[in-house]
Short mmCIF file of the C-alpha atoms (twelve columns), coordinates in Angstrom:
data_MODEL
# 
_entry.id   MODEL 
# 
loop_
_atom_site.group_PDB 
_atom_site.id 
_atom_site.type_symbol 
_atom_site.label_atom_id 
_atom_site.label_alt_id 
_atom_site.label_comp_id 
_atom_site.label_asym_id 
_atom_site.label_seq_id 
_atom_site.Cartn_x 
_atom_site.Cartn_y 
_atom_site.Cartn_z 
_atom_site.pdbx_PDB_model_num 
ATOM 1   C CA . PHE A 1   -27.008 20.572  -5.108  1 
ATOM 2   C CA . SER A 2   -27.482 17.474  -7.107  1 
ATOM 3   C CA . CYS A 3   -25.260 17.996  -10.227 1 
ATOM 4   C CA . PHE A 4   -22.168 17.624  -7.886  1 
ATOM 5   C CA . CYS A 5   -23.304 14.594  -6.144  1 
ATOM 6   C CA . ARG A 6   -22.218 10.646  -7.216  1 
ATOM 7   C CA . PRO A 7   -23.221 8.062   -4.792  1 
ATOM 8   C CA . ARG A 8   -20.946 6.349   -2.718  1 
ATOM 9   C CA . GLU A 9   -20.588 2.772   -2.513  1 
ATOM 10  C CA . SER A 10  -23.795 1.136   -1.344  1 
ATOM 11  C CA . HIS A 11  -24.539 -0.973  1.769   1 
ATOM 12  C CA . SER A 12  -24.717 -4.185  -0.418  1 
ATOM 13  C CA . SER A 13  -21.350 -3.593  -1.714  1 
ATOM 14  C CA . ALA A 14  -19.817 -3.153  1.834   1 
ATOM 15  C CA . THR A 15  -21.308 -6.479  2.543   1 
ATOM 16  C CA . ALA A 16  -19.991 -7.920  -0.388  1 
ATOM 17  C CA . SER A 17  -16.725 -6.862  0.546   1 
ATOM 18  C CA . VAL A 18  -16.829 -8.197  4.082   1 
ATOM 19  C CA . ALA A 19  -18.042 -11.604 2.561   1 
ATOM 20  C CA . LEU A 20  -15.057 -11.742 0.060   1 
ATOM 21  C CA . ARG A 21  -12.596 -10.926 2.939   1 
ATOM 22  C CA . ILE A 22  -14.043 -14.157 4.895   1 
ATOM 23  C CA . SER A 23  -13.733 -16.533 1.674   1 
ATOM 24  C CA . SER A 24  -10.117 -15.061 0.797   1 
ATOM 25  C CA . GLY A 25  -9.191  -16.384 4.690   1 
ATOM 26  C CA . MET A 26  -8.499  -12.901 5.966   1 
ATOM 27  C CA . ASP A 27  -8.735  -13.099 9.597   1 
ATOM 28  C CA . THR A 28  -12.080 -11.388 10.430  1 
ATOM 29  C CA . THR A 29  -12.407 -12.913 14.047  1 
ATOM 30  C CA . THR A 30  -13.320 -10.112 16.806  1 
ATOM 31  C CA . THR A 31  -10.919 -10.417 20.205  1 
ATOM 32  C CA . THR A 32  -11.792 -8.331  23.477  1 
ATOM 33  C CA . LEU A 33  -9.172  -6.903  25.357  1 
ATOM 34  C CA . LEU A 34  -8.934  -6.902  29.026  1 
ATOM 35  C CA . ASP A 35  -10.209 -3.023  29.314  1 
ATOM 36  C CA . GLY A 36  -13.462 -4.547  27.264  1 
ATOM 37  C CA . THR A 37  -12.447 -3.216  23.978  1 
ATOM 38  C CA . SER A 38  -13.244 -5.009  20.965  1 
ATOM 39  C CA . VAL A 39  -10.736 -5.190  18.259  1 
ATOM 40  C CA . LEU A 40  -10.731 -7.013  14.812  1 
ATOM 41  C CA . ALA A 41  -7.216  -7.534  12.532  1 
ATOM 42  C CA . ASP A 42  -7.339  -4.765  10.117  1 
ATOM 43  C CA . PRO A 43  -8.610  -6.192  6.980   1 
ATOM 44  C CA . ASP A 44  -7.203  -3.351  4.762   1 
ATOM 45  C CA . LEU A 45  -3.680  -4.059  5.772   1 
ATOM 46  C CA . GLN A 46  -4.154  -7.506  5.198   1 
ATOM 47  C CA . GLU A 47  -5.383  -7.050  1.849   1 
ATOM 48  C CA . HIS A 48  -2.310  -4.699  1.195   1 
ATOM 49  C CA . THR A 49  0.247   -7.207  2.633   1 
ATOM 50  C CA . ALA A 50  -1.431  -9.947  0.768   1 
ATOM 51  C CA . LYS A 51  -1.074  -8.253  -2.529  1 
ATOM 52  C CA . ALA A 52  2.339   -6.745  -2.134  1 
ATOM 53  C CA . GLY A 53  3.436   -10.502 -0.991  1 
ATOM 54  C CA . SER A 54  1.623   -11.526 -4.343  1 
ATOM 55  C CA . LEU A 55  3.676   -8.999  -6.525  1 
ATOM 56  C CA . ALA A 56  7.149   -10.156 -4.641  1 
ATOM 57  C CA . VAL A 57  6.469   -13.710 -5.314  1 
ATOM 58  C CA . ARG A 58  6.176   -12.680 -9.107  1 
ATOM 59  C CA . GLY A 59  9.421   -11.127 -9.040  1 
ATOM 60  C CA . PHE A 60  10.892  -14.053 -7.601  1 
ATOM 61  C CA . PHE A 61  12.328  -14.986 -10.919 1 
ATOM 62  C CA . LYS A 62  12.315  -12.193 -12.999 1 
ATOM 63  C CA . TRP A 63  16.293  -12.024 -13.074 1 
ATOM 64  C CA . VAL A 64  15.648  -15.514 -14.997 1 
ATOM 65  C CA . THR A 65  15.161  -13.909 -18.441 1 
ATOM 66  C CA . PHE A 66  15.959  -15.379 -22.011 1 
ATOM 67  C CA . GLU A 67  19.298  -13.610 -22.177 1 
ATOM 68  C CA . VAL A 68  20.301  -14.983 -18.840 1 
ATOM 69  C CA . LEU A 69  19.606  -18.872 -19.877 1 
ATOM 70  C CA . GLY A 70  20.985  -18.228 -23.153 1 
ATOM 71  C CA . HIS A 71  24.480  -17.167 -21.899 1 
ATOM 72  C CA . ALA A 72  24.158  -20.410 -19.130 1 
ATOM 73  C CA . VAL A 73  23.313  -22.708 -22.252 1 
ATOM 74  C CA . LEU A 74  26.272  -21.083 -24.330 1 
ATOM 75  C CA . ALA A 75  28.726  -21.348 -21.404 1 
ATOM 76  C CA . THR A 76  27.786  -24.673 -20.465 1 
ATOM 77  C CA . LEU A 77  28.395  -25.759 -24.329 1 
ATOM 78  C CA . CYS A 78  31.818  -24.261 -24.325 1 
ATOM 79  C CA . THR A 79  32.660  -26.400 -21.576 1 
ATOM 80  C CA . GLY A 80  31.715  -29.563 -23.153 1 
ATOM 81  C CA . THR A 81  33.052  -28.093 -26.840 1 
ATOM 82  C CA . SER A 82  36.625  -27.518 -24.464 1 
ATOM 83  C CA . TYR A 83  36.815  -30.950 -23.187 1 
ATOM 84  C CA . VAL A 84  36.142  -32.755 -26.350 1 
ATOM 85  C CA . LEU A 85  38.431  -30.352 -28.176 1 
ATOM 86  C CA . PHE A 86  41.319  -30.964 -25.242 1 
ATOM 87  C CA . GLN A 87  40.718  -34.747 -25.137 1 
ATOM 88  C CA . TYR A 88  39.993  -35.790 -28.406 1 
ATOM 89  C CA . ILE A 89  41.701  -33.106 -31.071 1 
ATOM 90  C CA . LEU A 90  44.696  -31.905 -29.228 1 
ATOM 91  C CA . ASN A 91  45.311  -34.586 -26.816 1 
ATOM 92  C CA . VAL A 92  46.142  -32.806 -24.229 1 
ATOM 93  C CA . GLU A 93  46.786  -34.810 -20.994 1 
ATOM 94  C CA . ASN A 94  47.530  -34.247 -17.520 1 
ATOM 95  C CA . ILE A 95  46.842  -30.789 -17.417 1 
ATOM 96  C CA . ASN A 96  47.681  -28.973 -14.328 1 
ATOM 97  C CA . VAL A 97  45.078  -25.582 -13.588 1 
ATOM 98  C CA . ASN A 98  45.589  -22.603 -11.006 1 
ATOM 99  C CA . LEU A 99  42.242  -21.449 -9.967  1 
ATOM 100 C CA . LEU A 100 43.797  -19.028 -7.669  1 
ATOM 101 C CA . PRO A 101 43.397  -15.754 -10.281 1 
ATOM 102 C CA . HIS A 102 39.828  -16.996 -11.513 1 
ATOM 103 C CA . VAL A 103 38.608  -17.049 -8.048  1 
ATOM 104 C CA . LEU A 104 40.276  -13.903 -6.784  1 
ATOM 105 C CA . ILE A 105 38.696  -12.073 -10.032 1 
ATOM 106 C CA . GLY A 106 35.119  -14.048 -9.350  1 
ATOM 107 C CA . MET A 107 35.311  -12.738 -6.077  1 
ATOM 108 C CA . VAL A 108 35.896  -9.256  -6.717  1 
ATOM 109 C CA . LEU A 109 33.520  -9.146  -9.677  1 
ATOM 110 C CA . GLY A 110 30.739  -10.840 -7.029  1 
ATOM 111 C CA . VAL A 111 31.004  -8.031  -4.570  1 
ATOM 112 C CA . ILE A 112 30.770  -5.393  -7.717  1 
ATOM 113 C CA . LEU A 113 27.445  -6.802  -8.847  1 
ATOM 114 C CA . VAL A 114 26.272  -7.201  -5.204  1 
ATOM 115 C CA . ALA A 115 26.828  -3.419  -4.845  1 
ATOM 116 C CA . ARG A 116 24.865  -2.734  -7.802  1 
ATOM 117 C CA . ILE A 117 21.765  -4.730  -6.614  1 
ATOM 118 C CA . VAL A 118 22.147  -2.429  -2.881  1 
ATOM 119 C CA . ASN A 119 22.303  0.542   -4.912  1 
ATOM 120 C CA . GLY A 120 19.564  -0.205  -7.152  1 
ATOM 121 C CA . SER A 121 17.184  -1.427  -4.078  1 
ATOM 122 C CA . GLN A 122 17.776  1.768   -2.065  1 
ATOM 123 C CA . GLN A 123 16.712  3.915   -4.901  1 
ATOM 124 C CA . ALA A 124 13.865  1.893   -5.362  1 
ATOM 125 C CA . THR A 125 12.999  1.931   -1.485  1 
ATOM 126 C CA . SER A 126 13.578  5.965   -1.570  1 
ATOM 127 C CA . ALA A 127 10.755  5.881   -4.585  1 
ATOM 128 C CA . ALA A 128 8.157   3.818   -2.640  1 
ATOM 129 C CA . GLY A 129 8.809   5.934   0.385   1 
ATOM 130 C CA . SER A 130 8.034   8.993   -2.320  1 
ATOM 131 C CA . VAL A 131 4.617   7.324   -3.138  1 
ATOM 132 C CA . ILE A 132 3.830   6.950   0.460   1 
ATOM 133 C CA . ALA A 133 4.667   10.730  1.173   1 
ATOM 134 C CA . PHE A 134 2.764   11.612  -1.615  1 
ATOM 135 C CA . ALA A 135 -0.679  10.083  -0.542  1 
ATOM 136 C CA . SER A 136 -0.123  11.053  2.926   1 
ATOM 137 C CA . THR A 137 0.131   14.766  1.954   1 
ATOM 138 C CA . LEU A 138 -2.798  14.521  -0.016  1 
ATOM 139 C CA . ARG A 139 -4.712  13.032  3.028   1 
ATOM 140 C CA . THR A 140 -3.338  16.053  4.855   1 
ATOM 141 C CA . VAL A 141 -4.929  18.362  2.394   1 
ATOM 142 C CA . ALA A 142 -7.971  16.776  2.539   1 
ATOM 143 C CA . MET A 143 -8.177  17.158  6.295   1 
ATOM 144 C CA . LEU A 144 -7.344  20.764  6.301   1 
ATOM 145 C CA . SER A 145 -9.774  21.267  3.716   1 
ATOM 146 C CA . CYS A 146 -12.549 20.953  6.614   1 
ATOM 147 C CA . ASN A 147 -11.566 24.761  7.477   1 
ATOM 148 C CA . VAL A 148 -13.551 26.105  4.233   1 
ATOM 149 C CA . SER A 149 -17.052 26.540  5.614   1 
ATOM 150 C CA . GLU A 150 -19.844 28.650  4.525   1 
ATOM 151 C CA . THR A 151 -20.685 30.261  8.157   1 
ATOM 152 C CA . LEU A 152 -17.849 32.809  7.205   1 
ATOM 153 C CA . THR A 153 -20.262 34.527  5.215   1 
ATOM 154 C CA . ILE A 154 -23.659 33.169  6.228   1 
ATOM 155 C CA . ASN A 155 -25.290 36.527  6.092   1 
ATOM 156 C CA . ALA A 156 -24.599 37.060  2.459   1 
ATOM 157 C CA . GLY A 157 -26.762 34.072  1.297   1 
ATOM 158 C CA . ALA A 158 -27.116 30.670  3.230   1 
ATOM 159 C CA . ASP A 159 -27.895 28.810  0.028   1 
ATOM 160 C CA . HIS A 160 -25.511 30.023  -2.293  1 
ATOM 161 C CA . GLU A 161 -22.874 29.633  0.119   1 
ATOM 162 C CA . LYS A 162 -23.957 26.031  0.834   1 
ATOM 163 C CA . LYS A 163 -23.772 25.035  -2.703  1 
ATOM 164 C CA . ALA A 164 -20.380 26.864  -3.284  1 
ATOM 165 C CA . THR A 165 -18.839 24.776  -0.259  1 
ATOM 166 C CA . THR A 166 -20.291 21.659  -1.863  1 
ATOM 167 C CA . LYS A 167 -18.587 22.373  -5.022  1 
ATOM 168 C CA . PHE A 168 -15.575 23.187  -3.642  1 
ATOM 169 C CA . ARG A 169 -15.392 20.028  -1.158  1 
ATOM 170 C CA . TYR A 170 -16.113 18.150  -4.662  1 
ATOM 171 C CA . GLU A 171 -14.054 19.879  -6.538  1 
ATOM 172 C CA . LEU A 172 -10.830 19.256  -3.820  1 
ATOM 173 C CA . VAL A 173 -11.371 15.640  -3.523  1 
ATOM 174 C CA . ARG A 174 -11.547 15.352  -7.552  1 
ATOM 175 C CA . LEU A 175 -8.635  16.916  -7.967  1 
ATOM 176 C CA . LEU A 176 -6.518  15.357  -5.324  1 
ATOM 177 C CA . ASN A 177 -7.604  11.951  -6.556  1 
ATOM 178 C CA . LEU A 178 -6.538  13.217  -10.185 1 
ATOM 179 C CA . SER A 179 -3.305  14.088  -8.934  1 
ATOM 180 C CA . PHE A 180 -2.553  10.851  -7.472  1 
ATOM 181 C CA . TYR A 181 -3.633  9.143   -10.595 1 
ATOM 182 C CA . CYS A 182 -1.124  11.132  -12.708 1 
ATOM 183 C CA . TYR A 183 1.074   10.587  -10.298 1 
ATOM 184 C CA . THR A 184 1.178   6.827   -10.736 1 
ATOM 185 C CA . LEU A 185 1.019   6.867   -14.280 1 
ATOM 186 C CA . MET A 186 4.305   8.838   -14.130 1 
ATOM 187 C CA . LEU A 187 5.637   5.955   -12.162 1 
ATOM 188 C CA . LYS A 188 4.543   3.812   -14.520 1 
ATOM 189 C CA . GLY A 189 6.283   5.662   -17.511 1 
ATOM 190 C CA . LEU A 190 2.517   6.326   -19.313 1 
ATOM 191 C CA . LYS A 191 1.077   10.079  -20.334 1 
ATOM 192 C CA . LEU A 192 -2.349  10.488  -19.439 1 
ATOM 193 C CA . VAL A 193 -4.719  11.270  -22.689 1 
ATOM 194 C CA . THR A 194 -8.097  10.980  -21.653 1 
ATOM 195 C CA . PRO A 195 -8.850  10.706  -17.642 1 
ATOM 196 C CA . PRO A 196 -11.305 8.409   -16.202 1 
ATOM 197 C CA . ALA A 197 -14.933 8.988   -16.566 1 
ATOM 198 C CA . SER A 198 -15.103 9.537   -12.580 1 
ATOM 199 C CA . LEU A 199 -12.388 11.717  -12.662 1 
ATOM 200 C CA . ILE A 200 -13.979 14.194  -15.645 1 
ATOM 201 C CA . PRO A 201 -15.324 17.539  -14.256 1 
ATOM 202 C CA . LEU A 202 -18.982 18.059  -14.868 1 
ATOM 203 C CA . GLU A 203 -18.095 21.337  -16.742 1 
ATOM 204 C CA . GLY A 204 -15.071 21.864  -18.929 1 
ATOM 205 C CA . GLY A 205 -14.329 18.463  -19.017 1 
ATOM 206 C CA . VAL A 206 -12.940 18.458  -22.514 1 
ATOM 207 C CA . MET A 207 -10.713 21.464  -22.094 1 
ATOM 208 C CA . GLU A 208 -8.852  20.069  -19.157 1 
ATOM 209 C CA . ALA A 209 -8.230  16.748  -20.919 1 
ATOM 210 C CA . GLU A 210 -6.775  18.544  -23.418 1 
ATOM 211 C CA . VAL A 211 -4.646  20.633  -21.014 1 
ATOM 212 C CA . LEU A 212 -3.596  17.540  -19.304 1 
ATOM 213 C CA . SER A 213 -2.597  15.625  -22.239 1 
ATOM 214 C CA . VAL A 214 -0.770  18.652  -23.495 1 
ATOM 215 C CA . VAL A 215 1.721   19.733  -20.677 1 
ATOM 216 C CA . SER A 216 4.474   17.646  -19.479 1 
ATOM 217 C CA . CYS A 217 3.845   17.639  -15.985 1 
ATOM 218 C CA . PRO A 218 0.098   17.067  -15.658 1 
ATOM 219 C CA . THR A 219 0.520   16.248  -11.851 1 
ATOM 220 C CA . ALA A 220 1.569   19.505  -11.345 1 
ATOM 221 C CA . MET A 221 -0.654  21.324  -13.133 1 
ATOM 222 C CA . VAL A 222 -3.425  19.748  -11.260 1 
ATOM 223 C CA . CYS A 223 -1.802  21.463  -7.995  1 
ATOM 224 C CA . LYS A 224 -1.886  24.334  -9.732  1 
ATOM 225 C CA . TRP A 225 -5.612  24.025  -9.945  1 
ATOM 226 C CA . ILE A 226 -5.997  23.042  -6.690  1 
ATOM 227 C CA . THR A 227 -4.083  26.565  -5.549  1 
ATOM 228 C CA . SER A 228 -6.554  28.083  -8.193  1 
ATOM 229 C CA . LEU A 229 -9.488  26.549  -6.149  1 
ATOM 230 C CA . LEU A 230 -8.245  27.488  -2.698  1 
ATOM 231 C CA . GLU A 231 -7.632  31.453  -3.793  1 
ATOM 232 C CA . GLU A 232 -11.406 31.502  -5.088  1 
ATOM 233 C CA . GLN A 233 -12.255 30.147  -1.939  1 
ATOM 234 C CA . ARG A 234 -9.784  32.910  0.075   1 
ATOM 235 C CA . GLN A 235 -11.364 35.690  -1.874  1 
ATOM 236 C CA . ALA A 236 -14.818 34.768  -1.147  1 
ATOM 237 C CA . ALA A 237 -13.382 35.277  2.571   1 
ATOM 238 C CA . ARG A 238 -14.510 31.039  3.692   1 
ATOM 239 C CA . ILE A 239 -11.018 30.679  4.716   1 
ATOM 240 C CA . THR A 240 -8.371  32.812  6.198   1 
ATOM 241 C CA . ASP A 241 -4.739  33.703  4.822   1 
ATOM 242 C CA . GLN A 242 -3.404  31.611  7.956   1 
ATOM 243 C CA . GLN A 243 -5.023  28.494  6.826   1 
ATOM 244 C CA . VAL A 244 -4.629  29.292  3.061   1 
ATOM 245 C CA . SER A 245 -0.720  29.264  4.127   1 
ATOM 246 C CA . VAL A 246 -0.835  26.154  5.866   1 
ATOM 247 C CA . MET A 247 -2.542  24.170  2.642   1 
ATOM 248 C CA . THR A 248 -0.237  25.687  0.465   1 
ATOM 249 C CA . THR A 249 2.830   24.307  2.392   1 
ATOM 250 C CA . GLU A 250 1.323   21.140  2.254   1 
ATOM 251 C CA . LEU A 251 0.714   21.518  -1.565  1 
ATOM 252 C CA . ILE A 252 4.602   22.702  -1.750  1 
ATOM 253 C CA . LYS A 253 5.706   19.391  0.093   1 
ATOM 254 C CA . LEU A 254 3.479   17.727  -2.672  1 
ATOM 255 C CA . MET A 255 5.515   19.278  -5.408  1 
ATOM 256 C CA . LYS A 256 8.941   18.411  -3.526  1 
ATOM 257 C CA . VAL A 257 7.834   14.821  -3.627  1 
ATOM 258 C CA . TYR A 258 6.787   14.745  -7.262  1 
ATOM 259 C CA . GLN A 259 10.124  16.453  -8.439  1 
ATOM 260 C CA . ASP A 260 11.714  13.965  -6.270  1 
ATOM 261 C CA . THR A 261 10.081  10.742  -7.718  1 
ATOM 262 C CA . HIS A 262 10.102  12.304  -11.129 1 
ATOM 263 C CA . GLY A 263 13.685  13.188  -10.600 1 
ATOM 264 C CA . LEU A 264 14.612  9.445   -10.608 1 
ATOM 265 C CA . GLN A 265 13.532  9.079   -14.355 1 
ATOM 266 C CA . PHE A 266 16.428  11.424  -15.351 1 
ATOM 267 C CA . THR A 267 19.371  10.427  -12.766 1 
ATOM 268 C CA . PRO A 268 22.120  9.582   -15.417 1 
ATOM 269 C CA . MET A 269 22.635  5.447   -14.690 1 
ATOM 270 C CA . PRO A 270 26.182  4.575   -13.883 1 
ATOM 271 C CA . ALA A 271 26.524  3.349   -17.501 1 
ATOM 272 C CA . MET A 272 30.347  3.049   -16.911 1 
ATOM 273 C CA . LEU A 273 29.886  0.671   -14.066 1 
ATOM 274 C CA . ASN A 274 27.237  -1.157  -16.019 1 
ATOM 275 C CA . GLY A 275 29.292  -1.552  -18.860 1 
ATOM 276 C CA . PHE A 276 32.604  -2.516  -16.867 1 
ATOM 277 C CA . SER A 277 30.416  -5.095  -14.798 1 
ATOM 278 C CA . TYR A 278 29.077  -6.975  -18.221 1 
ATOM 279 C CA . PHE A 279 32.051  -6.948  -19.961 1 
ATOM 280 C CA . PHE A 280 33.909  -8.866  -17.264 1 
ATOM 281 C CA . VAL A 281 31.182  -10.906 -16.448 1 
ATOM 282 C CA . VAL A 282 31.247  -12.131 -19.950 1 
ATOM 283 C CA . VAL A 283 34.775  -12.488 -19.811 1 
ATOM 284 C CA . TRP A 284 35.162  -14.451 -16.657 1 
ATOM 285 C CA . VAL A 285 32.270  -16.490 -17.412 1 
ATOM 286 C CA . TYR A 286 33.500  -17.548 -20.631 1 
ATOM 287 C CA . SER A 287 36.827  -17.957 -19.797 1 
ATOM 288 C CA . MET A 288 36.035  -20.110 -16.795 1 
ATOM 289 C CA . ALA A 289 34.732  -22.617 -19.193 1 
ATOM 290 C CA . PRO A 290 37.420  -24.078 -20.396 1 
ATOM 291 C CA . VAL A 291 39.004  -24.134 -17.170 1 
ATOM 292 C CA . ILE A 292 36.619  -26.210 -15.931 1 
ATOM 293 C CA . ALA A 293 37.399  -28.711 -18.312 1 
ATOM 294 C CA . MET A 294 40.664  -28.651 -17.837 1 
ATOM 295 C CA . MET A 295 40.015  -29.286 -14.167 1 
ATOM 296 C CA . GLU A 296 37.921  -32.289 -15.331 1 
ATOM 297 C CA . MET A 297 40.293  -33.748 -17.534 1 
ATOM 298 C CA . HIS A 298 42.826  -33.753 -14.659 1 
ATOM 299 C CA . ASP A 299 40.213  -35.295 -12.315 1 
ATOM 300 C CA . ASN A 300 38.831  -38.099 -14.479 1 
ATOM 301 C CA . GLY A 301 40.504  -37.975 -18.278 1 
ATOM 302 C CA . ASP A 302 37.191  -39.959 -19.067 1 
ATOM 303 C CA . LEU A 303 34.573  -38.468 -21.290 1 
ATOM 304 C CA . ASN A 304 32.051  -41.067 -20.029 1 
ATOM 305 C CA . ASN A 305 32.723  -40.308 -16.701 1 
ATOM 306 C CA . GLU A 306 29.884  -38.840 -14.034 1 
ATOM 307 C CA . GLY A 307 32.278  -35.915 -13.380 1 
ATOM 308 C CA . PHE A 308 31.723  -34.826 -16.835 1 
ATOM 309 C CA . GLY A 309 28.053  -33.911 -16.483 1 
ATOM 310 C CA . LEU A 310 28.943  -32.845 -12.839 1 
ATOM 311 C CA . GLY A 311 31.358  -30.157 -14.921 1 
ATOM 312 C CA . LEU A 312 28.480  -29.258 -17.505 1 
ATOM 313 C CA . ALA A 313 26.174  -28.953 -14.607 1 
ATOM 314 C CA . PHE A 314 28.697  -26.588 -12.697 1 
ATOM 315 C CA . SER A 315 29.285  -24.312 -15.737 1 
ATOM 316 C CA . PHE A 316 25.469  -23.797 -15.967 1 
ATOM 317 C CA . PHE A 317 24.747  -22.876 -12.434 1 
ATOM 318 C CA . LEU A 318 27.958  -20.659 -12.376 1 
ATOM 319 C CA . ALA A 319 27.064  -18.648 -15.422 1 
ATOM 320 C CA . LEU A 320 23.302  -18.332 -14.064 1 
ATOM 321 C CA . PHE A 321 24.499  -16.971 -11.020 1 
ATOM 322 C CA . TYR A 322 26.910  -14.276 -12.041 1 
ATOM 323 C CA . PHE A 323 24.692  -13.504 -15.532 1 
ATOM 324 C CA . GLY A 324 21.428  -13.601 -12.928 1 
ATOM 325 C CA . LEU A 325 23.011  -11.073 -10.496 1 
ATOM 326 C CA . TYR A 326 23.815  -8.769  -13.267 1 
ATOM 327 C CA . GLU A 327 20.109  -8.525  -14.433 1 
ATOM 328 C CA . ALA A 328 18.812  -8.451  -10.801 1 
ATOM 329 C CA . GLY A 329 21.306  -5.212  -10.525 1 
ATOM 330 C CA . LYS A 330 19.070  -3.886  -13.402 1 
ATOM 331 C CA . ILE A 331 16.729  -2.100  -10.836 1 
ATOM 332 C CA . ILE A 332 19.512  0.538   -10.515 1 
ATOM 333 C CA . GLU A 333 18.659  1.336   -14.153 1 
ATOM 334 C CA . GLN A 334 14.914  1.767   -13.759 1 
ATOM 335 C CA . PRO A 335 14.014  2.343   -9.825  1 
ATOM 336 C CA . LEU A 336 10.637  3.270   -10.314 1 
ATOM 337 C CA . ALA A 337 9.668   0.022   -12.355 1 
ATOM 338 C CA . GLY A 338 10.789  -1.774  -9.489  1 
ATOM 339 C CA . VAL A 339 8.291   0.486   -7.199  1 
ATOM 340 C CA . VAL A 340 5.542   -0.496  -9.367  1 
ATOM 341 C CA . ASP A 341 6.380   -4.110  -9.324  1 
ATOM 342 C CA . LEU A 342 6.742   -4.370  -5.749  1 
ATOM 343 C CA . LEU A 343 4.071   -2.031  -4.485  1 
ATOM 344 C CA . PRO A 344 0.075   -2.743  -5.274  1 
ATOM 345 C CA . ILE A 345 -0.073  1.137   -6.819  1 
ATOM 346 C CA . ASP A 346 -3.672  0.768   -8.305  1 
ATOM 347 C CA . GLU A 347 -4.991  -0.744  -4.802  1 
ATOM 348 C CA . MET A 348 -3.259  2.357   -2.936  1 
ATOM 349 C CA . GLY A 349 -5.195  4.542   -5.250  1 
ATOM 350 C CA . HIS A 350 -8.484  2.929   -4.435  1 
ATOM 351 C CA . THR A 351 -7.923  3.152   -0.973  1 
ATOM 352 C CA . LEU A 352 -6.324  6.944   -0.859  1 
ATOM 353 C CA . SER A 353 -9.924  7.664   -3.230  1 
ATOM 354 C CA . ASP A 354 -11.659 6.185   -0.063  1 
ATOM 355 C CA . ASP A 355 -9.700  8.013   2.486   1 
ATOM 356 C CA . LEU A 356 -9.967  11.397  0.775   1 
ATOM 357 C CA . SER A 357 -13.887 11.289  0.539   1 
ATOM 358 C CA . ASN A 358 -13.857 10.199  4.291   1 
ATOM 359 C CA . LEU A 359 -11.585 13.039  5.611   1 
ATOM 360 C CA . VAL A 360 -13.193 15.771  3.811   1 
ATOM 361 C CA . ASP A 361 -16.081 17.818  5.865   1 
ATOM 362 C CA . ASP A 362 -18.876 16.623  3.955   1 
ATOM 363 C CA . PRO A 363 -21.967 16.515  6.008   1 
ATOM 364 C CA . ASN A 364 -24.297 15.581  3.512   1 
ATOM 365 C CA . ASP A 365 -22.582 12.997  1.926   1 
ATOM 366 C CA . GLU A 366 -22.067 14.308  -1.421  1 
ATOM 367 C CA . VAL A 367 -18.659 13.886  -2.194  1 
ATOM 368 C CA . PRO A 368 -18.153 10.431  -3.739  1 
ATOM 369 C CA . VAL A 369 -15.423 7.894   -3.821  1 
ATOM 370 C CA . PHE A 370 -13.905 8.895   -7.327  1 
ATOM 371 C CA . LEU A 371 -11.646 5.684   -7.586  1 
ATOM 372 C CA . PRO A 372 -13.900 3.205   -6.447  1 
ATOM 373 C CA . ARG A 373 -12.399 -0.876  -6.336  1 
ATOM 374 C CA . PRO A 374 -13.758 -2.416  -9.585  1 
ATOM 375 C CA . PRO A 375 -16.331 -5.304  -9.519  1 
ATOM 376 C CA . ASP A 376 -13.627 -7.581  -10.458 1 
ATOM 377 C CA . ALA A 377 -11.886 -6.880  -7.507  1 
ATOM 378 C CA . ARG A 378 -14.783 -7.053  -5.095  1 
ATOM 379 C CA . ASN A 379 -15.517 -10.528 -6.338  1 
ATOM 380 C CA . GLY A 380 -11.992 -11.563 -5.947  1 
ATOM 381 C CA . LYS A 381 -10.326 -11.207 -9.037  1 
ATOM 382 C CA . ILE A 382 -7.573  -9.202  -8.372  1 
# 
């Protein structure tokens, strides 16, 4: 049944992967426990953790946008301009400013900004949990597919049943990979036009690609095809009704996870809270500029004093802090974008593809890894 066979990764690729882990500094030391068991630090877990940490590092200063820096610089200029205006044009002296109203408003505003960040982080965490649940359900379906066997109708034609069962395993794993691929595109806000060459079926690939490019929910369409594939096996008596019911239940869970994640894209963001926060951040920060200038005049009264430079620096970092808090809270508007920034989605897809091909009952090794790691990743160019 060669028409459905695509080779898995070769032994040399596996050896190269081990060499890459050693060269990248991963712990490959084997430890012997007291009961004689030899264990090794999970290299896949180390790789996922390293990539997740790398993505997190990239997001450390993502809140420092041109808009935030622009506001910080403008607030600093307002402080310096206010000082010159009060000192040399208006000739104002001995100004005593009460900071209590600004301090109280700043505290309340800070609490609101932090609450936005916490709320957005919770939504992003929920979305990340949905990604993990989606992948786990796919693994469960692949494992349950072991119930499909040609031995149920072996007398009807052993060779025909063997080919039909092999085709089922191949198509099931391909569709499971395709569903996760469409799911990750949804997370990134993208729409599938042409699937990867490795996920195109050997027959009817053009029609399938056209359908996926037209429908609004490609992941749901792929789940429908999986259901039809199971029904074919049930009608051929290769699987019982009870087994089909169990697998259908898992597909229902899969669709629920998809709908929950997809719903985050259409959840109305708290526009009133965002508008309220941004308005008062702008008012508070820019109203603090003349207040800082007045305080500097009251304490020093000299433009050449070092305190003037400290006042400008204080204005800059104060504006950077509050506008940075507001920018960091924008995760509440796009929680799925936060998931993509913090989770190695593509690496999860490669690992899932490898797991699906291993979990399915494939004695003849005819189900390939549909989404293998690219050659650049094996060479360390992640």
